[in-house]
Amino acid sequence: DTAVSQTPKYLVTQMGNDKSIKCEQNLGHDTMYWYKQDSKKFLKIMFSYNNKELIINETVPNRFSPKSPDKAHLNLHINSLELGDSAVYFCASSPVGGAWDTQYFGPGTRLTVL
Amino acid sequence: DQQVKQNSPSLSVQEGRISILNCDYTNSMFDYFLWYKKYPAEGPTFLISISSIKDKNEDGRFTVFLNKSAKHLSLHIVPSQPGDSAVYFCAASGKGGGNKLTFGTGTQLKVEL
């Protein structure tokens, strides 16, 4: 029974397209995150939501828009995809914000923009 | 600005020996440090953490050492096992664990038979 799940696992698309990545956690956690791991292996936080409310919004282009319909879901919408958006995107959750040692990650979504 | 650095992209050790993974940080406001382990096609999983009020934390085969004056931490795995082969990420946060988590670029550990 997967704690944090992401769909799709792989996403290949053309530049300029709009795509979404879905994330769901069944742990009852209040806080969810999106991270990006780029080609240089840097794993960097993009957004943090606490109970559907945006808490952290790093310097991410506004083409990226997270949406949290309820506290168990945090989806990532990306408009007008660019080559530089190619990366692995990880969703994560924790019981409360900043509880890093109880943060669970999803398996990642590898996005390739052609 | 890379505030958490893992300068060794890879490390190879023999089964049963000690693995030592290193991490350096530049931000003196960091006060909570963690190690995550990542297998291929999976997300990182929490391994062990240490607060800046301590200089050592141990959990079974895993020990993390913190040297605040040198802004350096290390993860010791002893004895190393083949199942320990994974990418290990060092991470740090400030203000008692709140705010955001800053990751290093990871070290690929390979434990050979």
JSON list of N, CA, C and O in Angstrom, two decimals, chain A residues 9-10 35 37 40-45 56 58 90 97-108, chain B residues 2 4 32 34 36 38 41-46 49 89 93 97-106:
[
{"chain": "A", "resi": 9, "resn": "LYS", "atom": "N", "xyz": [4.62, 8.03, -13.99]},
{"chain": "A", "resi": 9, "resn": "LYS", "atom": "CA", "xyz": [6.00, 7.79, -13.61]},
{"chain": "A", "resi": 9, "resn": "LYS", "atom": "C", "xyz": [6.96, 8.40, -14.63]},
{"chain": "A", "resi": 9, "resn": "LYS", "atom": "O", "xyz": [8.03, 8.89, -14.29]},
{"chain": "A", "resi": 10, "resn": "TYR", "atom": "N", "xyz": [6.55, 8.36, -15.89]},
{"chain": "A", "resi": 10, "resn": "TYR", "atom": "CA", "xyz": [7.33, 8.95, -16.97]},
{"chain": "A", "resi": 10, "resn": "TYR", "atom": "C", "xyz": [6.42, 9.85, -17.79]},
{"chain": "A", "resi": 10, "resn": "TYR", "atom": "O", "xyz": [5.25, 9.51, -18.01]},
{"chain": "A", "resi": 35, "resn": "TYR", "atom": "N", "xyz": [9.36, 18.70, -5.08]},
{"chain": "A", "resi": 35, "resn": "TYR", "atom": "CA", "xyz": [10.79, 18.91, -5.27]},
{"chain": "A", "resi": 35, "resn": "TYR", "atom": "C", "xyz": [11.13, 18.66, -6.73]},
{"chain": "A", "resi": 35, "resn": "TYR", "atom": "O", "xyz": [10.50, 17.87, -7.41]},
{"chain": "A", "resi": 37, "resn": "GLN", "atom": "N", "xyz": [14.49, 17.52, -9.09]},
{"chain": "A", "resi": 37, "resn": "GLN", "atom": "CA", "xyz": [15.88, 17.08, -9.16]},
{"chain": "A", "resi": 37, "resn": "GLN", "atom": "C", "xyz": [16.35, 17.25, -10.60]},
{"chain": "A", "resi": 37, "resn": "GLN", "atom": "O", "xyz": [15.88, 16.56, -11.50]},
{"chain": "A", "resi": 40, "resn": "LYS", "atom": "N", "xyz": [21.88, 17.89, -12.80]},
{"chain": "A", "resi": 40, "resn": "LYS", "atom": "CA", "xyz": [23.08, 17.89, -11.96]},
{"chain": "A", "resi": 40, "resn": "LYS", "atom": "C", "xyz": [22.81, 17.25, -10.61]},
{"chain": "A", "resi": 40, "resn": "LYS", "atom": "O", "xyz": [23.63, 17.31, -9.72]},
{"chain": "A", "resi": 41, "resn": "LYS", "atom": "N", "xyz": [21.65, 16.66, -10.47]},
{"chain": "A", "resi": 41, "resn": "LYS", "atom": "CA", "xyz": [21.27, 15.91, -9.28]},
{"chain": "A", "resi": 41, "resn": "LYS", "atom": "C", "xyz": [20.90, 16.79, -8.08]},
{"chain": "A", "resi": 41, "resn": "LYS", "atom": "O", "xyz": [20.72, 16.27, -6.99]},
{"chain": "A", "resi": 42, "resn": "PHE", "atom": "N", "xyz": [20.80, 18.12, -8.31]},
{"chain": "A", "resi": 42, "resn": "PHE", "atom": "CA", "xyz": [20.34, 18.96, -7.22]},
{"chain": "A", "resi": 42, "resn": "PHE", "atom": "C", "xyz": [18.88, 18.66, -6.94]},
{"chain": "A", "resi": 42, "resn": "PHE", "atom": "O", "xyz": [18.05, 18.68, -7.85]},
{"chain": "A", "resi": 43, "resn": "LEU", "atom": "N", "xyz": [18.56, 18.40, -5.68]},
{"chain": "A", "resi": 43, "resn": "LEU", "atom": "CA", "xyz": [17.18, 18.16, -5.27]},
{"chain": "A", "resi": 43, "resn": "LEU", "atom": "C", "xyz": [16.73, 19.42, -4.53]},
{"chain": "A", "resi": 43, "resn": "LEU", "atom": "O", "xyz": [17.24, 19.74, -3.46]},
{"chain": "A", "resi": 44, "resn": "LYS", "atom": "N", "xyz": [15.79, 20.13, -5.13]},
{"chain": "A", "resi": 44, "resn": "LYS", "atom": "CA", "xyz": [15.45, 21.44, -4.61]},
{"chain": "A", "resi": 44, "resn": "LYS", "atom": "C", "xyz": [13.94, 21.56, -4.38]},
{"chain": "A", "resi": 44, "resn": "LYS", "atom": "O", "xyz": [13.15, 21.15, -5.24]},
{"chain": "A", "resi": 45, "resn": "ILE", "atom": "N", "xyz": [13.57, 22.12, -3.24]},
{"chain": "A", "resi": 45, "resn": "ILE", "atom": "CA", "xyz": [12.14, 22.27, -2.96]},
{"chain": "A", "resi": 45, "resn": "ILE", "atom": "C", "xyz": [11.55, 23.35, -3.88]},
{"chain": "A", "resi": 45, "resn": "ILE", "atom": "O", "xyz": [12.19, 24.35, -4.19]},
{"chain": "A", "resi": 56, "resn": "ILE", "atom": "N", "xyz": [5.37, 27.47, 1.25]},
{"chain": "A", "resi": 56, "resn": "ILE", "atom": "CA", "xyz": [6.65, 27.80, 0.63]},
{"chain": "A", "resi": 56, "resn": "ILE", "atom": "C", "xyz": [6.45, 27.85, -0.88]},
{"chain": "A", "resi": 56, "resn": "ILE", "atom": "O", "xyz": [5.87, 26.96, -1.47]},
{"chain": "A", "resi": 58, "resn": "GLU", "atom": "N", "xyz": [9.19, 28.65, -3.68]},
{"chain": "A", "resi": 58, "resn": "GLU", "atom": "CA", "xyz": [10.53, 29.08, -4.05]},
{"chain": "A", "resi": 58, "resn": "GLU", "atom": "C", "xyz": [10.49, 29.83, -5.37]},
{"chain": "A", "resi": 58, "resn": "GLU", "atom": "O", "xyz": [9.43, 29.95, -5.99]},
{"chain": "A", "resi": 90, "resn": "PHE", "atom": "N", "xyz": [9.68, 15.11, -7.57]},
{"chain": "A", "resi": 90, "resn": "PHE", "atom": "CA", "xyz": [9.28, 14.28, -6.44]},
{"chain": "A", "resi": 90, "resn": "PHE", "atom": "C", "xyz": [8.23, 15.01, -5.61]},
{"chain": "A", "resi": 90, "resn": "PHE", "atom": "O", "xyz": [8.40, 16.17, -5.26]},
{"chain": "A", "resi": 97, "resn": "GLY", "atom": "N", "xyz": [4.59, 20.79, 8.76]},
{"chain": "A", "resi": 97, "resn": "GLY", "atom": "CA", "xyz": [5.67, 21.43, 8.03]},
{"chain": "A", "resi": 97, "resn": "GLY", "atom": "C", "xyz": [6.98, 21.35, 8.80]},
{"chain": "A", "resi": 97, "resn": "GLY", "atom": "O", "xyz": [7.01, 21.59, 10.01]},
{"chain": "A", "resi": 98, "resn": "GLY", "atom": "N", "xyz": [8.05, 21.00, 8.11]},
{"chain": "A", "resi": 98, "resn": "GLY", "atom": "CA", "xyz": [9.36, 20.97, 8.73]},
{"chain": "A", "resi": 98, "resn": "GLY", "atom": "C", "xyz": [9.68, 19.70, 9.49]},
{"chain": "A", "resi": 98, "resn": "GLY", "atom": "O", "xyz": [10.75, 19.58, 10.09]},
{"chain": "A", "resi": 99, "resn": "ALA", "atom": "N", "xyz": [8.77, 18.73, 9.48]},
{"chain": "A", "resi": 99, "resn": "ALA", "atom": "CA", "xyz": [9.05, 17.45, 10.14]},
{"chain": "A", "resi": 99, "resn": "ALA", "atom": "C", "xyz": [9.85, 16.59, 9.17]},
{"chain": "A", "resi": 99, "resn": "ALA", "atom": "O", "xyz": [9.36, 15.59, 8.65]},
{"chain": "A", "resi": 100, "resn": "TRP", "atom": "N", "xyz": [11.09, 16.97, 8.96]},
{"chain": "A", "resi": 100, "resn": "TRP", "atom": "CA", "xyz": [11.88, 16.40, 7.89]},
{"chain": "A", "resi": 100, "resn": "TRP", "atom": "C", "xyz": [12.21, 14.93, 8.10]},
{"chain": "A", "resi": 100, "resn": "TRP", "atom": "O", "xyz": [12.37, 14.18, 7.14]},
{"chain": "A", "resi": 101, "resn": "ASP", "atom": "N", "xyz": [12.30, 14.51, 9.35]},
{"chain": "A", "resi": 101, "resn": "ASP", "atom": "CA", "xyz": [12.65, 13.10, 9.57]},
{"chain": "A", "resi": 101, "resn": "ASP", "atom": "C", "xyz": [11.44, 12.18, 9.44]},
{"chain": "A", "resi": 101, "resn": "ASP", "atom": "O", "xyz": [11.58, 10.96, 9.49]},
{"chain": "A", "resi": 102, "resn": "THR", "atom": "N", "xyz": [10.27, 12.76, 9.25]},
{"chain": "A", "resi": 102, "resn": "THR", "atom": "CA", "xyz": [9.08, 11.95, 8.97]},
{"chain": "A", "resi": 102, "resn": "THR", "atom": "C", "xyz": [8.49, 12.36, 7.63]},
{"chain": "A", "resi": 102, "resn": "THR", "atom": "O", "xyz": [7.28, 12.29, 7.41]},
{"chain": "A", "resi": 103, "resn": "GLN", "atom": "N", "xyz": [9.36, 12.80, 6.74]},
{"chain": "A", "resi": 103, "resn": "GLN", "atom": "CA", "xyz": [8.96, 13.19, 5.39]},
{"chain": "A", "resi": 103, "resn": "GLN", "atom": "C", "xyz": [9.07, 11.95, 4.49]},
{"chain": "A", "resi": 103, "resn": "GLN", "atom": "O", "xyz": [10.10, 11.29, 4.47]},
{"chain": "A", "resi": 104, "resn": "TYR", "atom": "N", "xyz": [8.01, 11.66, 3.79]},
{"chain": "A", "resi": 104, "resn": "TYR", "atom": "CA", "xyz": [7.98, 10.53, 2.88]},
{"chain": "A", "resi": 104, "resn": "TYR", "atom": "C", "xyz": [7.89, 11.05, 1.45]},
{"chain": "A", "resi": 104, "resn": "TYR", "atom": "O", "xyz": [7.09, 11.93, 1.14]},
{"chain": "A", "resi": 105, "resn": "PHE", "atom": "N", "xyz": [8.71, 10.45, 0.59]},
{"chain": "A", "resi": 105, "resn": "PHE", "atom": "CA", "xyz": [8.75, 10.85, -0.80]},
{"chain": "A", "resi": 105, "resn": "PHE", "atom": "C", "xyz": [8.01, 9.86, -1.68]},
{"chain": "A", "resi": 105, "resn": "PHE", "atom": "O", "xyz": [7.97, 8.65, -1.40]},
{"chain": "A", "resi": 106, "resn": "GLY", "atom": "N", "xyz": [7.46, 10.38, -2.77]},
{"chain": "A", "resi": 106, "resn": "GLY", "atom": "CA", "xyz": [6.93, 9.52, -3.81]},
{"chain": "A", "resi": 106, "resn": "GLY", "atom": "C", "xyz": [8.07, 8.99, -4.66]},
{"chain": "A", "resi": 106, "resn": "GLY", "atom": "O", "xyz": [9.23, 9.39, -4.47]},
{"chain": "A", "resi": 107, "resn": "PRO", "atom": "N", "xyz": [7.77, 8.13, -5.63]},
{"chain": "A", "resi": 107, "resn": "PRO", "atom": "CA", "xyz": [8.82, 7.50, -6.44]},
{"chain": "A", "resi": 107, "resn": "PRO", "atom": "C", "xyz": [9.39, 8.41, -7.53]},
{"chain": "A", "resi": 107, "resn": "PRO", "atom": "O", "xyz": [10.39, 8.07, -8.14]},
{"chain": "A", "resi": 108, "resn": "GLY", "atom": "N", "xyz": [8.77, 9.56, -7.73]},
{"chain": "A", "resi": 108, "resn": "GLY", "atom": "CA", "xyz": [9.29, 10.49, -8.73]},
{"chain": "A", "resi": 108, "resn": "GLY", "atom": "C", "xyz": [8.59, 10.35, -10.08]},
{"chain": "A", "resi": 108, "resn": "GLY", "atom": "O", "xyz": [8.08, 9.29, -10.43]},
{"chain": "B", "resi": 2, "resn": "GLN", "atom": "N", "xyz": [25.49, 26.85, -3.70]},
{"chain": "B", "resi": 2, "resn": "GLN", "atom": "CA", "xyz": [25.31, 25.51, -3.17]},
{"chain": "B", "resi": 2, "resn": "GLN", "atom": "C", "xyz": [25.70, 25.50, -1.70]},
{"chain": "B", "resi": 2, "resn": "GLN", "atom": "O", "xyz": [26.88, 25.51, -1.36]},
{"chain": "B", "resi": 4, "resn": "VAL", "atom": "N", "xyz": [24.96, 23.21, 0.60]},
{"chain": "B", "resi": 4, "resn": "VAL", "atom": "CA", "xyz": [25.26, 21.87, 1.13]},
{"chain": "B", "resi": 4, "resn": "VAL", "atom": "C", "xyz": [26.02, 21.13, 0.03]},
{"chain": "B", "resi": 4, "resn": "VAL", "atom": "O", "xyz": [25.51, 21.01, -1.08]},
{"chain": "B", "resi": 32, "resn": "TYR", "atom": "N", "xyz": [19.91, 21.73, 11.85]},
{"chain": "B", "resi": 32, "resn": "TYR", "atom": "CA", "xyz": [19.36, 20.38, 11.85]},
{"chain": "B", "resi": 32, "resn": "TYR", "atom": "C", "xyz": [19.78, 19.72, 10.55]},
{"chain": "B", "resi": 32, "resn": "TYR", "atom": "O", "xyz": [19.62, 20.31, 9.47]},
{"chain": "B", "resi": 34, "resn": "LEU", "atom": "N", "xyz": [20.21, 16.02, 8.15]},
{"chain": "B", "resi": 34, "resn": "LEU", "atom": "CA", "xyz": [19.63, 14.70, 7.91]},
{"chain": "B", "resi": 34, "resn": "LEU", "atom": "C", "xyz": [20.39, 14.00, 6.80]},
{"chain": "B", "resi": 34, "resn": "LEU", "atom": "O", "xyz": [21.01, 14.64, 5.95]},
{"chain": "B", "resi": 36, "resn": "TYR", "atom": "N", "xyz": [19.46, 11.10, 3.84]},
{"chain": "B", "resi": 36, "resn": "TYR", "atom": "CA", "xyz": [18.44, 10.31, 3.17]},
{"chain": "B", "resi": 36, "resn": "TYR", "atom": "C", "xyz": [19.16, 9.32, 2.27]},
{"chain": "B", "resi": 36, "resn": "TYR", "atom": "O", "xyz": [20.24, 9.58, 1.75]},
{"chain": "B", "resi": 38, "resn": "LYS", "atom": "N", "xyz": [18.60, 6.79, -1.17]},
{"chain": "B", "resi": 38, "resn": "LYS", "atom": "CA", "xyz": [17.73, 6.67, -2.33]},
{"chain": "B", "resi": 38, "resn": "LYS", "atom": "C", "xyz": [18.17, 5.51, -3.21]},
{"chain": "B", "resi": 38, "resn": "LYS", "atom": "O", "xyz": [19.32, 5.46, -3.68]},
{"chain": "B", "resi": 41, "resn": "ALA", "atom": "N", "xyz": [14.84, 4.52, -9.03]},
{"chain": "B", "resi": 41, "resn": "ALA", "atom": "CA", "xyz": [13.40, 4.53, -9.32]},
{"chain": "B", "resi": 41, "resn": "ALA", "atom": "C", "xyz": [12.54, 4.64, -8.06]},
{"chain": "B", "resi": 41, "resn": "ALA", "atom": "O", "xyz": [11.34, 4.32, -8.09]},
{"chain": "B", "resi": 42, "resn": "GLU", "atom": "N", "xyz": [13.14, 5.07, -6.96]},
{"chain": "B", "resi": 42, "resn": "GLU", "atom": "CA", "xyz": [12.37, 5.32, -5.74]},
{"chain": "B", "resi": 42, "resn": "GLU", "atom": "C", "xyz": [12.68, 6.73, -5.24]},
{"chain": "B", "resi": 42, "resn": "GLU", "atom": "O", "xyz": [13.68, 7.33, -5.62]},
{"chain": "B", "resi": 43, "resn": "GLY", "atom": "N", "xyz": [11.83, 7.23, -4.37]},
{"chain": "B", "resi": 43, "resn": "GLY", "atom": "CA", "xyz": [12.12, 8.51, -3.74]},
{"chain": "B", "resi": 43, "resn": "GLY", "atom": "C", "xyz": [13.08, 8.33, -2.58]},
{"chain": "B", "resi": 43, "resn": "GLY", "atom": "O", "xyz": [13.28, 7.22, -2.09]},
{"chain": "B", "resi": 44, "resn": "PRO", "atom": "N", "xyz": [13.71, 9.42, -2.14]},
{"chain": "B", "resi": 44, "resn": "PRO", "atom": "CA", "xyz": [14.60, 9.34, -0.97]},
{"chain": "B", "resi": 44, "resn": "PRO", "atom": "C", "xyz": [13.82, 8.89, 0.27]},
{"chain": "B", "resi": 44, "resn": "PRO", "atom": "O", "xyz": [12.63, 9.19, 0.41]},
{"chain": "B", "resi": 45, "resn": "THR", "atom": "N", "xyz": [14.49, 8.17, 1.16]},
{"chain": "B", "resi": 45, "resn": "THR", "atom": "CA", "xyz": [13.90, 7.79, 2.44]},
{"chain": "B", "resi": 45, "resn": "THR", "atom": "C", "xyz": [14.81, 8.27, 3.56]},
{"chain": "B", "resi": 45, "resn": "THR", "atom": "O", "xyz": [16.04, 8.21, 3.45]},
{"chain": "B", "resi": 46, "resn": "PHE", "atom": "N", "xyz": [14.20, 8.73, 4.63]},
{"chain": "B", "resi": 46, "resn": "PHE", "atom": "CA", "xyz": [14.95, 9.24, 5.77]},
{"chain": "B", "resi": 46, "resn": "PHE", "atom": "C", "xyz": [15.78, 8.14, 6.41]},
{"chain": "B", "resi": 46, "resn": "PHE", "atom": "O", "xyz": [15.31, 7.00, 6.59]},
{"chain": "B", "resi": 49, "resn": "SER", "atom": "N", "xyz": [19.25, 11.55, 11.55]},
{"chain": "B", "resi": 49, "resn": "SER", "atom": "CA", "xyz": [19.37, 13.01, 11.65]},
{"chain": "B", "resi": 49, "resn": "SER", "atom": "C", "xyz": [20.20, 13.38, 12.87]},
{"chain": "B", "resi": 49, "resn": "SER", "atom": "O", "xyz": [20.48, 12.55, 13.74]},
{"chain": "B", "resi": 89, "resn": "PHE", "atom": "N", "xyz": [21.95, 11.22, 0.31]},
{"chain": "B", "resi": 89, "resn": "PHE", "atom": "CA", "xyz": [21.84, 12.68, 0.28]},
{"chain": "B", "resi": 89, "resn": "PHE", "atom": "C", "xyz": [21.97, 13.24, 1.69]},
{"chain": "B", "resi": 89, "resn": "PHE", "atom": "O", "xyz": [21.31, 12.77, 2.62]},
{"chain": "B", "resi": 93, "resn": "SER", "atom": "N", "xyz": [18.59, 22.04, 7.44]},
{"chain": "B", "resi": 93, "resn": "SER", "atom": "CA", "xyz": [17.56, 23.07, 7.58]},
{"chain": "B", "resi": 93, "resn": "SER", "atom": "C", "xyz": [17.95, 24.01, 8.72]},
{"chain": "B", "resi": 93, "resn": "SER", "atom": "O", "xyz": [18.80, 23.69, 9.56]},
{"chain": "B", "resi": 97, "resn": "GLY", "atom": "N", "xyz": [14.66, 23.19, 12.30]},
{"chain": "B", "resi": 97, "resn": "GLY", "atom": "CA", "xyz": [14.01, 22.20, 11.44]},
{"chain": "B", "resi": 97, "resn": "GLY", "atom": "C", "xyz": [12.88, 22.75, 10.62]},
{"chain": "B", "resi": 97, "resn": "GLY", "atom": "O", "xyz": [12.37, 22.07, 9.74]},
{"chain": "B", "resi": 98, "resn": "GLY", "atom": "N", "xyz": [12.48, 23.95, 10.86]},
{"chain": "B", "resi": 98, "resn": "GLY", "atom": "CA", "xyz": [11.41, 24.52, 10.06]},
{"chain": "B", "resi": 98, "resn": "GLY", "atom": "C", "xyz": [11.93, 25.03, 8.74]},
{"chain": "B", "resi": 98, "resn": "GLY", "atom": "O", "xyz": [12.98, 24.63, 8.29]},
{"chain": "B", "resi": 99, "resn": "ASN", "atom": "N", "xyz": [11.23, 25.92, 8.14]},
{"chain": "B", "resi": 99, "resn": "ASN", "atom": "CA", "xyz": [11.65, 26.51, 6.87]},
{"chain": "B", "resi": 99, "resn": "ASN", "atom": "C", "xyz": [11.86, 25.42, 5.83]},
{"chain": "B", "resi": 99, "resn": "ASN", "atom": "O", "xyz": [11.15, 24.44, 5.81]},
{"chain": "B", "resi": 100, "resn": "LYS", "atom": "N", "xyz": [12.80, 25.55, 4.95]},
{"chain": "B", "resi": 100, "resn": "LYS", "atom": "CA", "xyz": [12.94, 24.58, 3.88]},
{"chain": "B", "resi": 100, "resn": "LYS", "atom": "C", "xyz": [14.16, 23.70, 4.12]},
{"chain": "B", "resi": 100, "resn": "LYS", "atom": "O", "xyz": [15.00, 23.97, 4.96]},
{"chain": "B", "resi": 101, "resn": "LEU", "atom": "N", "xyz": [14.22, 22.64, 3.36]},
{"chain": "B", "resi": 101, "resn": "LEU", "atom": "CA", "xyz": [15.30, 21.67, 3.47]},
{"chain": "B", "resi": 101, "resn": "LEU", "atom": "C", "xyz": [16.21, 21.86, 2.25]},
{"chain": "B", "resi": 101, "resn": "LEU", "atom": "O", "xyz": [15.72, 21.89, 1.12]},
{"chain": "B", "resi": 102, "resn": "THR", "atom": "N", "xyz": [17.52, 21.97, 2.51]},
{"chain": "B", "resi": 102, "resn": "THR", "atom": "CA", "xyz": [18.49, 22.13, 1.43]},
{"chain": "B", "resi": 102, "resn": "THR", "atom": "C", "xyz": [19.30, 20.86, 1.31]},
{"chain": "B", "resi": 102, "resn": "THR", "atom": "O", "xyz": [19.88, 20.39, 2.29]},
{"chain": "B", "resi": 103, "resn": "PHE", "atom": "N", "xyz": [19.33, 20.31, 0.10]},
{"chain": "B", "resi": 103, "resn": "PHE", "atom": "CA", "xyz": [19.99, 19.03, -0.14]},
{"chain": "B", "resi": 103, "resn": "PHE", "atom": "C", "xyz": [21.35, 19.21, -0.80]},
{"chain": "B", "resi": 103, "resn": "PHE", "atom": "O", "xyz": [21.58, 20.17, -1.55]},
{"chain": "B", "resi": 104, "resn": "GLY", "atom": "N", "xyz": [22.25, 18.24, -0.54]},
{"chain": "B", "resi": 104, "resn": "GLY", "atom": "CA", "xyz": [23.46, 18.10, -1.32]},
{"chain": "B", "resi": 104, "resn": "GLY", "atom": "C", "xyz": [23.13, 17.31, -2.58]},
{"chain": "B", "resi": 104, "resn": "GLY", "atom": "O", "xyz": [21.99, 16.91, -2.81]},
{"chain": "B", "resi": 105, "resn": "THR", "atom": "N", "xyz": [24.15, 17.09, -3.40]},
{"chain": "B", "resi": 105, "resn": "THR", "atom": "CA", "xyz": [23.93, 16.43, -4.69]},
{"chain": "B", "resi": 105, "resn": "THR", "atom": "C", "xyz": [24.04, 14.91, -4.61]},
{"chain": "B", "resi": 105, "resn": "THR", "atom": "O", "xyz": [23.83, 14.23, -5.61]},
{"chain": "B", "resi": 106, "resn": "GLY", "atom": "N", "xyz": [24.35, 14.39, -3.43]},
{"chain": "B", "resi": 106, "resn": "GLY", "atom": "CA", "xyz": [24.34, 12.95, -3.27]},
{"chain": "B", "resi": 106, "resn": "GLY", "atom": "C", "xyz": [25.67, 12.28, -3.52]},
{"chain": "B", "resi": 106, "resn": "GLY", "atom": "O", "xyz": [26.52, 12.78, -4.27]}
]
